[in-house]
Amino acid sequence: MKMEEVDIGTTTEPLLKVEDLAVEFHVSGTVQRALQGVSLTLQRGRTLGLVGESGCGKSVTSLSIMRLLPQPPGHYAGGRIVLEGRDLLSMPERDMRVLRGGRIGMIFQEPMTSLNPVYTCGEQIVESLTVHSGLSSKAAMDRAVELLDLVGLPSPKERAHDYPHQLSGGQRQRVMIALALANDPDLLIADEPTTALDVTIQAQILDLMTDLRERTGAAVLLVTHDLGVVAQTCDDVVVMYAGGVVEQAPTKALFADPQHPYTIGLMAAVPRIDTTVDRLSTIAGSVPPPWVKIDGCRFASRCPLADDRCRSAVPPLREIGPDHAVACWRAPIEETTV
Amino acid sequence: MTAMLEVRGLTKHFPVRRGLLRRVVGHVQAVNDVSFDVNEGETLAIVGESGCGKSTIGRTVLRLVEATDGSVRLDGEQILNLSTDAMRDMRRKLQIIFQDPFGSLNPRMTVAETLAEPLLLHGLATPDTVDDKVTELLRTCGLSRFHAQRYPHEFSGGQRQRVGIARALATRPRLIVCDEPVSALDVSVQAQIVNLLQDLQAQFGIGYIFISHDLAVVRHIAARVAVIYLGRIVEEATAEALFAAPRHPYTLSLIAAAPRPDPTIRDGTEPVQGDAPSALAPPSGCAFHPRCPMAQEVCRTERPELRALGATRVACHFAEEVVPETVAIQTTPTAPSLQRRLDVLQSAALKKQSAT
Ligand SMILES: Nc1ncnc2c1ncn2[C@@H]1O[C@H](COP(=O)(O)OP(=O)(O)OP(=O)(O)O)[C@@H](O)[C@H]1O
Ligand SMILES: Nc1ncnc2c1ncn2[C@@H]1O[C@H](COP(=O)(O)OP(=O)(O)O)[C@@H](O)[C@H]1O
Ligand code: SF4
Ligand code: SF4
Ligand SMILES: [Mg+2]
Ligand SMILES: [Mg+2]
């Protein structure tokens, strides 16, 4: 069976635009705001990094884009997610299913949860190819082996008949990538694709993703908590904190000129393999739990520059340089008199 | 002079059982002939890929698993053949903290109860003094006595790790095995815990075996580093020497693979190929040869012994030919703008502190 292609329009850039997205979780009678006013833009052929500490809303953002947010307890409380001119939040689930695995490829942290344990790796790719691209099963099997070869799985012809549990973590992640790329997606969403892997295997997988991105021209949304991964692979970065975007910029600009106190604190806290310091710099305190209601800036409880305005009014995301935006009343910091 | 902890020829083979009769069909060579020292107040890091035997080394040193062979001496006293009674006493001096403090804390015990238990068991407190001791421990680890009556689930990951550290610290240990203690923590909290571990070491002279897969954390915290591949030490050196001039091709590829948080140094070196082989069927000769870019014929047949090369110990036939420049481990200072802004934030934090 072949699902018909859904026309998602051919309007010009950008590929993906998330506007003012708000997501809530309704948990045992309480409403927890997981995302508040999240906006981001992804251009074709670029890799956008979504970075932040655990619980800041990276996965909720990427699940929302794929419309895979568990509902309930999840609930879209506002905003738009626009892929090539069409709002995904108002799209019928039937059309979404055509997009997922078709024009949107997905890679998750733990491939075991997204690969089906009772089908061989080859069968899963064949299934996706016949459903989305309408290939015959013979042609699909040939293509599946080609894809497994492309992602660097050793002896792909034989491995196609292996079940996921027969592969190592790195090999499973390669299969996941082959599956995500099967139908030439325009958008690849990768949520912590290398977090569970050794650095050696991580380097292989990130190389592979960069290589494939260059070859296919797909746009990549890379979710990670690792600033090193961002620096090495992303063109642009969005920094999230406690459910909101605090800073966004081209990668080079962000690292050369970090402006938000949280971004600065985060960068300074990362130990370096190529420099030594006497003592690691820390950010005092910890992320506020999601049930705490915050009126002003979400970082105020940990920010040394916080004043009354910070605690009462939410700082808007505003441009302070080319494509560089910060949500902080006091930025640019150096001009701030302390 | 003998070191505080001396590990010699440590070996652990786990039997692999199959079938109805649970017959032994082979052995996982988890740890093979591992020797190292840890001095008082010193940190030795153990690094390597998943499954290479890091945790098993830590656990055999503590006798949480029994060694197949080898010797472990703490302050000259052989640990591996101590009786159960004598070992209970020894446990006071040897402690461990884990990656997941939640899994290792009893969910039904308050923090006060968790900390009181080892204090009373080892006679380090009496029922009269135990509350004060618990409070002191909490304070040492950056918690307050308000945390004492709470349960583990009420804490954040960083706070739970502080409780785990406090529990290890309770018995005034000589050595703590830290098995990936910061791997599950966020960067900002990781920095707090690393600083705490360093402060405690400076204050009490504790030796650490610091198990980690994060080379950047290791470079920061460790005085010496042992790199493990498939259960064997392939290189051991001071942190300074290891990062400036790695001698083993595997060390080199680990360093090259660590992603650096600096977009101006994206280096195009090829990552090491393939997966780590299984400890069930280690390759012949040098275990690294199937992945090694420098491998020669001899590497397939002869296992290189660990040997001294300057102050480094290395197990590679061609260690002299390893060129560290290939990974360009250049020293890059913190971006000046980052430093300036950090200074602004820090002086603001100080001002705030003195105002309250
Ligand atoms: N109780 C056990 N029975 C059988 N094999 C074991 C046992 N414990 C560990 N092993 C095996 O010993 C080897 C070393 O395991 P170990 O847990 O020490 O690795 P590690 O370096 O700590 O890995 P990680 O980074 O994943 O924590 C592995 O091959 C593992 O499968
Ligand atoms: N299924 C769920 N039910 C309730 N709360 C959730 C659920 N999934 C995520 N959350 C909450 O949403 C927030 C963001 O989580 P997440 O996006 O997973 O963070 P991360 O940035 O680590 O990926 C957190 O406070 C988390 O507890
Ligand atoms: S708005 Fe205020 S509290 Fe928030 S980051 Fe900026 S200075 Fe700090
Ligand atoms: S002994 Fe040979 S295979 Fe092993 S690390 Fe050295 S060069 Fe490589
Ligand atoms: Mg996540
Ligand atoms: Mg381990």
PDB file of N, CA, C and O in Angstrom, chain A residues 38-93:
ATOM      1  N   VAL A  38       8.005  29.313  23.112  1.00  0.00           N
ATOM      2  CA  VAL A  38       9.193  28.831  22.401  1.00  0.00           C
ATOM      3  C   VAL A  38       9.072  29.136  20.903  1.00  0.00           C
ATOM      4  O   VAL A  38       8.100  28.753  20.266  1.00  0.00           O
ATOM      5  N   SER A  39      10.058  29.847  20.387  1.00  0.00           N
ATOM      6  CA  SER A  39      10.094  30.152  18.959  1.00  0.00           C
ATOM      7  C   SER A  39      11.440  29.756  18.399  1.00  0.00           C
ATOM      8  O   SER A  39      12.468  29.988  19.040  1.00  0.00           O
ATOM      9  N   LEU A  40      11.434  29.160  17.223  1.00  0.00           N
ATOM     10  CA  LEU A  40      12.697  28.894  16.543  1.00  0.00           C
ATOM     11  C   LEU A  40      12.465  28.723  15.057  1.00  0.00           C
ATOM     12  O   LEU A  40      11.348  28.463  14.615  1.00  0.00           O
ATOM     13  N   THR A  41      13.541  28.908  14.303  1.00  0.00           N
ATOM     14  CA  THR A  41      13.462  28.864  12.849  1.00  0.00           C
ATOM     15  C   THR A  41      14.555  27.956  12.324  1.00  0.00           C
ATOM     16  O   THR A  41      15.691  28.044  12.775  1.00  0.00           O
ATOM     17  N   LEU A  42      14.190  27.068  11.413  1.00  0.00           N
ATOM     18  CA  LEU A  42      15.179  26.154  10.851  1.00  0.00           C
ATOM     19  C   LEU A  42      15.205  26.311   9.332  1.00  0.00           C
ATOM     20  O   LEU A  42      14.181  26.138   8.666  1.00  0.00           O
ATOM     21  N   GLN A  43      16.376  26.644   8.805  1.00  0.00           N
ATOM     22  CA  GLN A  43      16.531  26.810   7.361  1.00  0.00           C
ATOM     23  C   GLN A  43      16.915  25.484   6.725  1.00  0.00           C
ATOM     24  O   GLN A  43      17.541  24.654   7.361  1.00  0.00           O
ATOM     25  N   ARG A  44      16.573  25.319   5.455  1.00  0.00           N
ATOM     26  CA  ARG A  44      16.970  24.143   4.698  1.00  0.00           C
ATOM     27  C   ARG A  44      18.478  23.971   4.692  1.00  0.00           C
ATOM     28  O   ARG A  44      19.224  24.938   4.595  1.00  0.00           O
ATOM     29  N   GLY A  45      18.924  22.721   4.816  1.00  0.00           N
ATOM     30  CA  GLY A  45      20.356  22.442   4.678  1.00  0.00           C
ATOM     31  C   GLY A  45      21.195  22.860   5.879  1.00  0.00           C
ATOM     32  O   GLY A  45      22.413  22.820   5.831  1.00  0.00           O
ATOM     33  N   ARG A  46      20.534  23.293   6.960  1.00  0.00           N
ATOM     34  CA  ARG A  46      21.303  23.703   8.134  1.00  0.00           C
ATOM     35  C   ARG A  46      21.023  22.783   9.313  1.00  0.00           C
ATOM     36  O   ARG A  46      20.005  22.094   9.358  1.00  0.00           O
ATOM     37  N   THR A  47      21.956  22.793  10.273  1.00  0.00           N
ATOM     38  CA  THR A  47      21.754  22.038  11.501  1.00  0.00           C
ATOM     39  C   THR A  47      21.544  23.018  12.644  1.00  0.00           C
ATOM     40  O   THR A  47      22.377  23.894  12.880  1.00  0.00           O
ATOM     41  N   LEU A  48      20.400  22.864  13.298  1.00  0.00           N
ATOM     42  CA  LEU A  48      20.091  23.730  14.433  1.00  0.00           C
ATOM     43  C   LEU A  48      20.222  22.915  15.716  1.00  0.00           C
ATOM     44  O   LEU A  48      19.599  21.862  15.841  1.00  0.00           O
ATOM     45  N   GLY A  49      21.015  23.390  16.637  1.00  0.00           N
ATOM     46  CA  GLY A  49      21.172  22.707  17.913  1.00  0.00           C
ATOM     47  C   GLY A  49      20.202  23.267  18.937  1.00  0.00           C
ATOM     48  O   GLY A  49      20.025  24.472  19.045  1.00  0.00           O
ATOM     49  N   LEU A  50      19.561  22.355  19.682  1.00  0.00           N
ATOM     50  CA  LEU A  50      18.677  22.771  20.767  1.00  0.00           C
ATOM     51  C   LEU A  50      19.367  22.290  22.036  1.00  0.00           C
ATOM     52  O   LEU A  50      19.478  21.095  22.264  1.00  0.00           O
ATOM     53  N   VAL A  51      19.873  23.227  22.832  1.00  0.00           N
ATOM     54  CA  VAL A  51      20.715  22.818  23.949  1.00  0.00           C
ATOM     55  C   VAL A  51      20.194  23.357  25.273  1.00  0.00           C
ATOM     56  O   VAL A  51      19.551  24.406  25.322  1.00  0.00           O
ATOM     57  N   GLY A  52      20.446  22.629  26.343  1.00  0.00           N
ATOM     58  CA  GLY A  52      20.001  23.063  27.661  1.00  0.00           C
ATOM     59  C   GLY A  52      20.093  21.890  28.611  1.00  0.00           C
ATOM     60  O   GLY A  52      20.296  20.752  28.186  1.00  0.00           O
ATOM     61  N   GLU A  53      19.923  22.158  29.912  1.00  0.00           N
ATOM     62  CA  GLU A  53      20.055  21.082  30.895  1.00  0.00           C
ATOM     63  C   GLU A  53      18.768  20.258  30.963  1.00  0.00           C
ATOM     64  O   GLU A  53      17.742  20.651  30.420  1.00  0.00           O
ATOM     65  N   SER A  54      18.821  19.127  31.654  1.00  0.00           N
ATOM     66  CA  SER A  54      17.687  18.205  31.608  1.00  0.00           C
ATOM     67  C   SER A  54      16.429  18.868  32.158  1.00  0.00           C
ATOM     68  O   SER A  54      16.488  19.660  33.097  1.00  0.00           O
ATOM     69  N   GLY A  55      15.318  18.564  31.537  1.00  0.00           N
ATOM     70  CA  GLY A  55      14.043  19.099  31.975  1.00  0.00           C
ATOM     71  C   GLY A  55      13.720  20.476  31.436  1.00  0.00           C
ATOM     72  O   GLY A  55      12.668  21.025  31.753  1.00  0.00           O
ATOM     73  N   CYS A  56      14.596  21.056  30.612  1.00  0.00           N
ATOM     74  CA  CYS A  56      14.344  22.426  30.145  1.00  0.00           C
ATOM     75  C   CYS A  56      13.342  22.452  29.000  1.00  0.00           C
ATOM     76  O   CYS A  56      12.912  23.513  28.580  1.00  0.00           O
ATOM     77  N   GLY A  57      12.992  21.278  28.456  1.00  0.00           N
ATOM     78  CA  GLY A  57      11.942  21.246  27.441  1.00  0.00           C
ATOM     79  C   GLY A  57      12.412  20.903  26.035  1.00  0.00           C
ATOM     80  O   GLY A  57      11.659  21.051  25.075  1.00  0.00           O
ATOM     81  N   LYS A  58      13.627  20.405  25.906  1.00  0.00           N
ATOM     82  CA  LYS A  58      14.152  20.063  24.583  1.00  0.00           C
ATOM     83  C   LYS A  58      13.323  18.942  23.948  1.00  0.00           C
ATOM     84  O   LYS A  58      12.885  19.066  22.816  1.00  0.00           O
ATOM     85  N   SER A  59      13.119  17.866  24.710  1.00  0.00           N
ATOM     86  CA  SER A  59      12.384  16.739  24.138  1.00  0.00           C
ATOM     87  C   SER A  59      10.921  17.085  23.903  1.00  0.00           C
ATOM     88  O   SER A  59      10.340  16.663  22.900  1.00  0.00           O
ATOM     89  N   VAL A  60      10.333  17.861  24.805  1.00  0.00           N
ATOM     90  CA  VAL A  60       8.943  18.253  24.596  1.00  0.00           C
ATOM     91  C   VAL A  60       8.832  19.069  23.312  1.00  0.00           C
ATOM     92  O   VAL A  60       7.895  18.898  22.528  1.00  0.00           O
ATOM     93  N   THR A  61       9.805  19.924  23.050  1.00  0.00           N
ATOM     94  CA  THR A  61       9.803  20.702  21.814  1.00  0.00           C
ATOM     95  C   THR A  61       9.884  19.785  20.597  1.00  0.00           C
ATOM     96  O   THR A  61       9.098  19.909  19.654  1.00  0.00           O
ATOM     97  N   SER A  62      10.823  18.834  20.624  1.00  0.00           N
ATOM     98  CA  SER A  62      10.969  17.995  19.437  1.00  0.00           C
ATOM     99  C   SER A  62       9.784  17.038  19.282  1.00  0.00           C
ATOM    100  O   SER A  62       9.319  16.796  18.171  1.00  0.00           O
ATOM    101  N   LEU A  63       9.269  16.524  20.378  1.00  0.00           N
ATOM    102  CA  LEU A  63       8.061  15.672  20.292  1.00  0.00           C
ATOM    103  C   LEU A  63       6.885  16.471  19.742  1.00  0.00           C
ATOM    104  O   LEU A  63       6.080  15.966  18.965  1.00  0.00           O
ATOM    105  N   SER A  64       6.787  17.741  20.152  1.00  0.00           N
ATOM    106  CA  SER A  64       5.687  18.582  19.682  1.00  0.00           C
ATOM    107  C   SER A  64       5.753  18.762  18.176  1.00  0.00           C
ATOM    108  O   SER A  64       4.729  18.714  17.494  1.00  0.00           O
ATOM    109  N   ILE A  65       6.961  18.977  17.660  1.00  0.00           N
ATOM    110  CA  ILE A  65       7.111  19.182  16.219  1.00  0.00           C
ATOM    111  C   ILE A  65       6.664  17.935  15.459  1.00  0.00           C
ATOM    112  O   ILE A  65       6.042  18.016  14.414  1.00  0.00           O
ATOM    113  N   MET A  66       6.940  16.772  16.031  1.00  0.00           N
ATOM    114  CA  MET A  66       6.521  15.529  15.383  1.00  0.00           C
ATOM    115  C   MET A  66       5.089  15.166  15.729  1.00  0.00           C
ATOM    116  O   MET A  66       4.569  14.150  15.286  1.00  0.00           O
ATOM    117  N   ARG A  67       4.470  16.010  16.580  1.00  0.00           N
ATOM    118  CA  ARG A  67       3.120  15.735  17.108  1.00  0.00           C
ATOM    119  C   ARG A  67       3.073  14.375  17.809  1.00  0.00           C
ATOM    120  O   ARG A  67       2.126  13.620  17.672  1.00  0.00           O
ATOM    121  N   LEU A  68       4.113  14.086  18.550  1.00  0.00           N
ATOM    122  CA  LEU A  68       4.161  12.826  19.295  1.00  0.00           C
ATOM    123  C   LEU A  68       4.034  13.061  20.794  1.00  0.00           C
ATOM    124  O   LEU A  68       4.288  12.175  21.600  1.00  0.00           O
ATOM    125  N   LEU A  69       3.651  14.273  21.166  1.00  0.00           N
ATOM    126  CA  LEU A  69       3.459  14.579  22.582  1.00  0.00           C
ATOM    127  C   LEU A  69       2.361  13.677  23.134  1.00  0.00           C
ATOM    128  O   LEU A  69       1.292  13.585  22.541  1.00  0.00           O
ATOM    129  N   PRO A  70       2.606  12.984  24.246  1.00  0.00           N
ATOM    130  CA  PRO A  70       1.531  12.142  24.798  1.00  0.00           C
ATOM    131  C   PRO A  70       0.389  13.033  25.291  1.00  0.00           C
ATOM    132  O   PRO A  70       0.587  13.901  26.127  1.00  0.00           O
ATOM    133  N   GLN A  71      -0.815  12.794  24.710  1.00  0.00           N
ATOM    134  CA  GLN A  71      -1.972  13.619  25.074  1.00  0.00           C
ATOM    135  C   GLN A  71      -3.108  12.731  25.541  1.00  0.00           C
ATOM    136  O   GLN A  71      -3.618  11.961  24.707  1.00  0.00           O
ATOM    137  N   PRO A  72      -3.631  12.776  26.747  1.00  0.00           N
ATOM    138  CA  PRO A  72      -3.020  13.432  27.896  1.00  0.00           C
ATOM    139  C   PRO A  72      -1.761  12.682  28.335  1.00  0.00           C
ATOM    140  O   PRO A  72      -1.548  11.586  27.820  1.00  0.00           O
ATOM    141  N   PRO A  73      -0.980  13.211  29.261  1.00  0.00           N
ATOM    142  CA  PRO A  73      -1.194  14.437  30.045  1.00  0.00           C
ATOM    143  C   PRO A  73      -0.801  15.711  29.293  1.00  0.00           C
ATOM    144  O   PRO A  73      -1.127  16.796  29.746  1.00  0.00           O
ATOM    145  N   GLY A  74      -0.122  15.575  28.138  1.00  0.00           N
ATOM    146  CA  GLY A  74       0.323  16.770  27.424  1.00  0.00           C
ATOM    147  C   GLY A  74      -0.820  17.526  26.784  1.00  0.00           C
ATOM    148  O   GLY A  74      -1.888  16.953  26.513  1.00  0.00           O
ATOM    149  N   HIS A  75      -0.614  18.810  26.495  1.00  0.00           N
ATOM    150  CA  HIS A  75      -1.681  19.644  25.960  1.00  0.00           C
ATOM    151  C   HIS A  75      -1.026  20.854  25.294  1.00  0.00           C
ATOM    152  O   HIS A  75      -0.239  21.550  25.913  1.00  0.00           O
ATOM    153  N   TYR A  76      -1.340  21.066  23.998  1.00  0.00           N
ATOM    154  CA  TYR A  76      -0.814  22.257  23.323  1.00  0.00           C
ATOM    155  C   TYR A  76      -1.600  23.463  23.794  1.00  0.00           C
ATOM    156  O   TYR A  76      -2.813  23.525  23.606  1.00  0.00           O
ATOM    157  N   ALA A  77      -0.935  24.405  24.417  1.00  0.00           N
ATOM    158  CA  ALA A  77      -1.651  25.523  25.024  1.00  0.00           C
ATOM    159  C   ALA A  77      -1.501  26.810  24.219  1.00  0.00           C
ATOM    160  O   ALA A  77      -1.914  27.872  24.658  1.00  0.00           O
ATOM    161  N   GLY A  78      -0.914  26.733  23.042  1.00  0.00           N
ATOM    162  CA  GLY A  78      -0.800  27.931  22.218  1.00  0.00           C
ATOM    163  C   GLY A  78       0.371  27.856  21.262  1.00  0.00           C
ATOM    164  O   GLY A  78       1.261  27.026  21.422  1.00  0.00           O
ATOM    165  N   GLY A  79       0.335  28.714  20.239  1.00  0.00           N
ATOM    166  CA  GLY A  79       1.450  28.788  19.304  1.00  0.00           C
ATOM    167  C   GLY A  79       1.222  27.998  18.037  1.00  0.00           C
ATOM    168  O   GLY A  79       0.179  27.354  17.869  1.00  0.00           O
ATOM    169  N   ARG A  80       2.204  28.057  17.149  1.00  0.00           N
ATOM    170  CA  ARG A  80       2.100  27.370  15.862  1.00  0.00           C
ATOM    171  C   ARG A  80       3.400  26.661  15.528  1.00  0.00           C
ATOM    172  O   ARG A  80       4.464  27.083  15.947  1.00  0.00           O
ATOM    173  N   ILE A  81       3.278  25.553  14.788  1.00  0.00           N
ATOM    174  CA  ILE A  81       4.449  24.862  14.269  1.00  0.00           C
ATOM    175  C   ILE A  81       4.250  24.760  12.768  1.00  0.00           C
ATOM    176  O   ILE A  81       3.358  24.035  12.314  1.00  0.00           O
ATOM    177  N   VAL A  82       5.030  25.524  12.033  1.00  0.00           N
ATOM    178  CA  VAL A  82       4.763  25.654  10.607  1.00  0.00           C
ATOM    179  C   VAL A  82       5.876  24.983   9.799  1.00  0.00           C
ATOM    180  O   VAL A  82       7.028  25.383   9.859  1.00  0.00           O
ATOM    181  N   LEU A  83       5.497  23.932   9.056  1.00  0.00           N
ATOM    182  CA  LEU A  83       6.445  23.261   8.176  1.00  0.00           C
ATOM    183  C   LEU A  83       6.068  23.628   6.748  1.00  0.00           C
ATOM    184  O   LEU A  83       4.979  23.295   6.289  1.00  0.00           O
ATOM    185  N   GLU A  84       6.937  24.330   6.081  1.00  0.00           N
ATOM    186  CA  GLU A  84       6.690  24.764   4.703  1.00  0.00           C
ATOM    187  C   GLU A  84       5.297  25.352   4.539  1.00  0.00           C
ATOM    188  O   GLU A  84       4.542  24.960   3.646  1.00  0.00           O
ATOM    189  N   GLY A  85       4.956  26.272   5.406  1.00  0.00           N
ATOM    190  CA  GLY A  85       3.699  26.996   5.244  1.00  0.00           C
ATOM    191  C   GLY A  85       2.474  26.322   5.842  1.00  0.00           C
ATOM    192  O   GLY A  85       1.408  26.908   5.901  1.00  0.00           O
ATOM    193  N   ARG A  86       2.590  25.074   6.302  1.00  0.00           N
ATOM    194  CA  ARG A  86       1.407  24.432   6.884  1.00  0.00           C
ATOM    195  C   ARG A  86       1.544  24.226   8.371  1.00  0.00           C
ATOM    196  O   ARG A  86       2.580  23.756   8.844  1.00  0.00           O
ATOM    197  N   ASP A  87       0.488  24.579   9.109  1.00  0.00           N
ATOM    198  CA  ASP A  87       0.519  24.453  10.558  1.00  0.00           C
ATOM    199  C   ASP A  87       0.304  22.990  10.957  1.00  0.00           C
ATOM    200  O   ASP A  87      -0.766  22.430  10.734  1.00  0.00           O
ATOM    201  N   LEU A  88       1.346  22.403  11.549  1.00  0.00           N
ATOM    202  CA  LEU A  88       1.253  20.987  11.899  1.00  0.00           C
ATOM    203  C   LEU A  88       0.247  20.744  13.015  1.00  0.00           C
ATOM    204  O   LEU A  88      -0.337  19.671  13.115  1.00  0.00           O
ATOM    205  N   LEU A  89       0.055  21.747  13.876  1.00  0.00           N
ATOM    206  CA  LEU A  89      -0.828  21.523  15.025  1.00  0.00           C
ATOM    207  C   LEU A  89      -2.291  21.367  14.598  1.00  0.00           C
ATOM    208  O   LEU A  89      -3.089  20.806  15.330  1.00  0.00           O
ATOM    209  N   SER A  90      -2.639  21.878  13.407  1.00  0.00           N
ATOM    210  CA  SER A  90      -4.035  21.732  12.978  1.00  0.00           C
ATOM    211  C   SER A  90      -4.168  20.675  11.876  1.00  0.00           C
ATOM    212  O   SER A  90      -5.216  20.535  11.260  1.00  0.00           O
ATOM    213  N   MET A  91      -3.092  19.942  11.635  1.00  0.00           N
ATOM    214  CA  MET A  91      -3.129  18.937  10.577  1.00  0.00           C
ATOM    215  C   MET A  91      -3.797  17.661  11.090  1.00  0.00           C
ATOM    216  O   MET A  91      -3.570  17.261  12.225  1.00  0.00           O
ATOM    217  N   PRO A  92      -4.649  17.007  10.251  1.00  0.00           N
ATOM    218  CA  PRO A  92      -5.257  15.744  10.700  1.00  0.00           C
ATOM    219  C   PRO A  92      -4.171  14.704  10.982  1.00  0.00           C
ATOM    220  O   PRO A  92      -3.156  14.675  10.286  1.00  0.00           O
ATOM    221  N   GLU A  93      -4.409  13.866  11.988  1.00  0.00           N
ATOM    222  CA  GLU A  93      -3.428  12.862  12.382  1.00  0.00           C
ATOM    223  C   GLU A  93      -3.031  11.971  11.192  1.00  0.00           C
ATOM    224  O   GLU A  93      -1.892  11.549  11.054  1.00  0.00           O
TER     225      GLU A  93
END
